[in-house]
Every structure is written in C-alpha cells, then in structure tokens.
Amino acid sequence: MTKTLVVDPKGDPRARYPELFQRSLTARLLVPALAAAMVALFIYGLAVLDFSPARMLGGLHQLGWIVMMMVPPDPGSSLPTYLVALGETLSIAVLGTVVAAIVAFPVSLLAARNVIPSTLFRFPVRRFLDSIRGVDTLIWALVWINVVGLGPFAGVLAIAVSNFGILGKLFSEAIEAADHKQVEGIRASGGSKLHEIRFGLMPQVLPVIASQVLYFIESNTRDATIIGIVGAGGIGLQLAEQIRVLEWQKVSFLILMVLIAVALIDFVSGRLRFAIIGRRPAV
C-alpha cells in the first residue's frame, strides 16, 4: 500500500514567504552582467597593453636561453666582493627597519584611538602616516639618492621612511586592539596617563610589535636588493652590473645568495617571533 505524503503549505517557507525566494529580473541578471563586464575589461586591458601570443612565445624562448646561460652559477673571482655586498644589503634592511620602528612607535601612540581620543589631534597623524606609506620604497630610494648621493646610506633612509608609515599604522592598530581592563585597573588605582601606557598597554603590545619588526627585517632584505639596483648600494648594485654585461652565471649566483639569505632570515625570525608570542612554530 502506497502512502501519500501531504505537505502542509503553512510549513513550507517558500509558500509562506514567496517574496523572499523570488528574485527579480534585475537581481538575476546582475551576476552575469558583472561577469561579462569583467571579461570585457580583461580583454580591453590585453589590447591596451599590446599583448601578443607571438611575443609571449618569443619571450619564453629568450627566457629559456637565459636560464641555460645561468647554469651553473659561478661567482668567478668576485666572491669576496659579493659577500661584502650581501652584508651591506642585510645591514641596510636591519638598520632601516630598526630606525623606522624607533621613530614609528611614539607616533603610533598619537594615532591610536584609545590613547588620543580626540579626532582633531588623531586625524592629521593618521593622514600623515597614510601619505608616507603611499610612496613606494623604490621611489623613496630615488629621492634620497638625489639628496644624499649614491650608496647604502640612501638605502637605509629609503627603507626607514617607507617602513615608518607602514609600521606606524600597524603599531597603532595593535595598541587599539589591546585589552582595556588593564588600563582601567591602573586608572582606578590612581595611575596617570603615562602609567596607563607604560604598565597597561606596553606589556600587551610589545610582543606584537617585536614580531612585526622581525617580519619586516625579512621583507626589507628583498626591498634592499631592489633599491640597490637604482644605486642604493648592496648586492642589488652588483646584480644590476652583471645583468648589464650579460654575465648570467654571476647573475644566477647572486640570485642564489639572496634566496639563501632570505630563507635563513625567515627561519631565524620565525623562531624568534614564535618565541616572543609564546607559541611553537610549525616545522
């Protein structure tokens, strides 16, 4: 005997609220229209940028030839020079990051909402940080090269100024995310505003700030290599010179040195970051 299942229309939400399940024609056409607009924009971009499959294939052939010329990596007789240049790049990254962190920390306090409640005083500080980090490190390097001349000093200044804007924002966000209970406890016990910052905020945010600084040292090692190409010293300058004279084996050796240095810095800074925040890193 077959049983017939009777569905109560009152228990079916589609029957009770049809206006919620019936999409209008505009809503149904919105997603296909957006997809078509994105495809059209992509095709237009390819046309404007003069994309050509023939040029792509020719470039891949040239790239393959360059890769073959890079093997095996060989520094020749310039290994001591390259090691000095690599040390210079690491020094630029470390000094630039440390200087940026030292200058950004007090400014980040002025940009934090829980330290400076007044928008009138906090707003210009935040916009100042926005304007600084809105300019790329490479552009700052070109500016400082024209101000102080070629060499690693310009690279340190470029890294420091660029990171000042970024670290200032990150530090201020870390300060705003701190737990307010400790600050309220110090205020209730009669502490001043400086006591609230010193004993209420700093113990919470300093591990986060140290972790961010360690990460930026790793990231700035790559940036220091790039700005060295435009004359800010370091291994980037050696890399640009070897590319200019088509010494591809030396180029590959320099690239390999940078990769190994970044990997080692990533390993060490990762262990330090996890040690600071009290967690064990994944292998």
CSV table of C-alpha atoms in Angstrom, one decimal, residues 29-205:
chain,number,residue,atom,x,y,z
A,29,LEU,CA,20.9,39.5,-14.4
A,30,LEU,CA,23.3,41.3,-12.1
A,31,VAL,CA,25.9,38.5,-11.7
A,32,PRO,CA,26.1,37.6,-15.5
A,33,ALA,CA,26.4,41.3,-16.3
A,34,LEU,CA,29.2,41.8,-13.8
A,35,ALA,CA,31.0,38.7,-15.2
A,36,ALA,CA,30.6,39.9,-18.7
A,37,ALA,CA,31.9,43.4,-17.7
A,38,MET,CA,35.0,41.8,-16.0
A,39,VAL,CA,35.7,39.7,-19.1
A,40,ALA,CA,35.3,42.8,-21.4
A,41,LEU,CA,37.7,44.8,-19.1
A,42,PHE,CA,40.2,42.0,-19.2
A,43,ILE,CA,40.2,41.8,-23.0
A,44,TYR,CA,40.4,45.6,-23.2
A,45,GLY,CA,43.4,45.6,-20.9
A,46,LEU,CA,45.2,43.0,-23.1
A,47,ALA,CA,44.5,45.1,-26.2
A,48,VAL,CA,45.8,48.3,-24.5
A,49,LEU,CA,48.9,46.6,-23.2
A,50,ASP,CA,49.7,45.2,-26.6
A,51,PHE,CA,49.5,41.6,-25.6
A,52,SER,CA,50.6,39.3,-28.3
A,53,PRO,CA,50.8,35.4,-28.2
A,54,ALA,CA,53.7,35.6,-30.7
A,55,ARG,CA,55.7,37.9,-28.4
A,56,MET,CA,54.9,35.7,-25.5
A,57,LEU,CA,56.3,32.6,-27.3
A,58,GLY,CA,59.3,34.6,-28.4
A,59,GLY,CA,59.9,35.8,-24.8
A,60,LEU,CA,59.7,32.3,-23.5
A,61,HIS,CA,62.3,31.2,-26.0
A,62,GLN,CA,64.6,34.0,-24.9
A,63,LEU,CA,63.9,33.2,-21.2
A,64,GLY,CA,64.9,29.6,-21.8
A,65,TRP,CA,68.1,30.7,-23.4
A,66,ILE,CA,68.9,33.0,-20.4
A,67,VAL,CA,68.2,30.2,-17.9
A,68,MET,CA,70.5,27.9,-19.8
A,69,MET,CA,73.3,30.5,-19.7
A,70,MET,CA,72.8,30.8,-15.9
A,71,VAL,CA,73.8,27.2,-15.3
A,72,PRO,CA,76.0,26.6,-13.4
A,73,PRO,CA,76.1,29.5,-11.0
A,74,ASP,CA,79.7,30.8,-10.8
A,75,PRO,CA,80.9,33.9,-8.9
A,76,GLY,CA,84.3,33.7,-10.6
A,77,SER,CA,86.9,35.7,-8.6
A,78,SER,CA,84.3,38.1,-7.2
A,79,LEU,CA,83.0,36.0,-4.3
A,80,PRO,CA,84.6,38.2,-1.5
A,81,THR,CA,83.0,41.3,-3.2
A,82,TYR,CA,79.6,39.6,-3.4
A,83,LEU,CA,79.8,38.6,0.3
A,84,VAL,CA,80.6,42.2,1.3
A,85,ALA,CA,77.7,43.4,-0.9
A,86,LEU,CA,75.3,40.9,0.7
A,87,GLY,CA,76.4,42.0,4.2
A,88,GLU,CA,75.7,45.6,3.1
A,89,THR,CA,72.2,44.6,1.9
A,90,LEU,CA,71.4,42.9,5.2
A,91,SER,CA,72.8,46.0,7.1
A,92,ILE,CA,70.5,48.3,5.1
A,93,ALA,CA,67.5,46.1,5.9
A,94,VAL,CA,68.2,45.8,9.6
A,95,LEU,CA,69.2,49.4,10.2
A,96,GLY,CA,66.3,50.8,8.1
A,97,THR,CA,63.8,48.6,9.9
A,98,VAL,CA,65.1,49.4,13.4
A,99,VAL,CA,65.2,53.2,12.7
A,100,ALA,CA,61.6,53.1,11.3
A,101,ALA,CA,60.4,51.1,14.3
A,102,ILE,CA,62.0,53.5,16.8
A,103,VAL,CA,60.5,56.6,15.1
A,104,ALA,CA,57.1,55.0,14.4
A,105,PHE,CA,56.4,53.8,17.9
A,106,PRO,CA,55.8,57.2,19.6
A,107,VAL,CA,53.9,58.4,16.5
A,108,SER,CA,51.7,55.3,16.6
A,109,LEU,CA,50.6,56.3,20.2
A,110,LEU,CA,49.4,59.6,18.8
A,111,ALA,CA,47.4,57.7,16.1
A,112,ALA,CA,45.8,55.2,18.5
A,113,ARG,CA,42.2,55.9,19.4
A,114,ASN,CA,42.5,54.6,23.0
A,115,VAL,CA,45.5,56.9,23.6
A,116,ILE,CA,44.3,60.1,21.8
A,117,PRO,CA,40.5,60.1,21.9
A,118,SER,CA,40.3,63.5,20.1
A,119,THR,CA,39.8,63.1,16.4
A,120,LEU,CA,41.1,66.7,15.9
A,121,PHE,CA,44.6,65.6,17.0
A,122,ARG,CA,44.5,62.0,15.8
A,123,PHE,CA,43.2,62.6,12.2
A,124,PRO,CA,46.3,64.6,10.9
A,125,VAL,CA,48.7,62.0,12.4
A,126,ARG,CA,46.9,59.2,10.6
A,127,ARG,CA,46.8,61.1,7.3
A,128,PHE,CA,50.5,61.8,7.7
A,129,LEU,CA,51.2,58.1,8.0
A,130,ASP,CA,49.0,57.4,5.0
A,131,SER,CA,50.9,59.9,2.9
A,132,ILE,CA,54.3,58.4,3.9
A,133,ARG,CA,53.4,54.8,3.2
A,134,GLY,CA,51.6,55.7,-0.1
A,135,VAL,CA,55.0,56.2,-1.7
A,136,ASP,CA,56.9,53.1,-2.7
A,137,THR,CA,60.3,52.2,-1.3
A,138,LEU,CA,61.9,52.4,-4.7
A,139,ILE,CA,60.6,56.0,-5.2
A,140,TRP,CA,62.0,56.9,-1.7
A,141,ALA,CA,65.3,55.4,-2.8
A,142,LEU,CA,65.4,57.6,-5.9
A,143,VAL,CA,64.6,60.6,-3.8
A,144,TRP,CA,67.3,60.0,-1.2
A,145,ILE,CA,69.9,59.2,-3.8
A,146,ASN,CA,69.4,62.7,-5.2
A,147,VAL,CA,69.5,64.1,-1.6
A,148,VAL,CA,72.5,62.3,0.0
A,149,GLY,CA,74.1,60.7,-3.1
A,150,LEU,CA,74.7,57.1,-4.1
A,151,GLY,CA,75.4,54.4,-1.5
A,152,PRO,CA,73.9,52.4,1.3
A,153,PHE,CA,73.1,55.5,3.4
A,154,ALA,CA,70.4,56.4,0.9
A,155,GLY,CA,69.1,52.8,1.1
A,156,VAL,CA,68.8,53.0,4.9
A,157,LEU,CA,66.9,56.2,4.6
A,158,ALA,CA,64.6,54.8,2.0
A,159,ILE,CA,63.8,51.7,4.0
A,160,ALA,CA,63.3,53.8,7.2
A,161,VAL,CA,61.0,56.3,5.7
A,162,SER,CA,58.9,53.8,3.8
A,163,ASN,CA,58.6,51.5,6.8
A,164,PHE,CA,57.8,54.4,9.1
A,165,GLY,CA,54.4,54.9,7.6
A,166,ILE,CA,53.6,51.2,7.5
A,167,LEU,CA,54.8,50.4,11.0
A,168,GLY,CA,53.1,53.4,12.4
A,169,LYS,CA,49.8,52.2,11.2
A,170,LEU,CA,50.4,48.6,12.3
A,171,PHE,CA,51.6,49.7,15.8
A,172,SER,CA,48.6,52.0,16.2
A,173,GLU,CA,46.2,49.1,15.3
A,174,ALA,CA,48.0,46.8,17.8
A,175,ILE,CA,47.6,49.5,20.5
A,176,GLU,CA,43.9,50.0,19.8
A,177,ALA,CA,43.4,46.2,19.9
A,178,ALA,CA,44.9,45.9,23.4
A,179,ASP,CA,42.7,44.8,26.3
A,180,HIS,CA,41.3,47.9,28.2
A,181,LYS,CA,40.8,46.1,31.5
A,182,GLN,CA,44.5,46.5,32.5
A,183,VAL,CA,44.3,50.2,31.6
A,184,GLU,CA,41.2,50.7,33.6
A,185,GLY,CA,42.7,48.9,36.6
A,186,ILE,CA,45.7,51.2,36.6
A,187,ARG,CA,43.4,54.2,36.2
A,188,ALA,CA,41.2,53.0,39.1
A,189,SER,CA,44.3,52.7,41.3
A,190,GLY,CA,45.2,56.3,40.7
A,191,GLY,CA,47.7,55.9,37.9
A,192,SER,CA,48.4,58.7,35.5
A,193,LYS,CA,48.0,58.6,31.7
A,194,LEU,CA,51.7,57.7,31.3
A,195,HIS,CA,51.3,54.9,33.8
A,196,GLU,CA,48.4,53.6,31.8
A,197,ILE,CA,50.5,53.5,28.7
A,198,ARG,CA,53.6,52.1,30.4
A,199,PHE,CA,52.0,49.4,32.6
A,200,GLY,CA,48.7,48.8,30.8
A,201,LEU,CA,49.3,49.0,27.1
A,202,MET,CA,53.1,48.3,26.6
A,203,PRO,CA,53.2,44.8,28.1
A,204,GLN,CA,50.4,43.8,25.8
A,205,VAL,CA,51.6,45.3,22.5
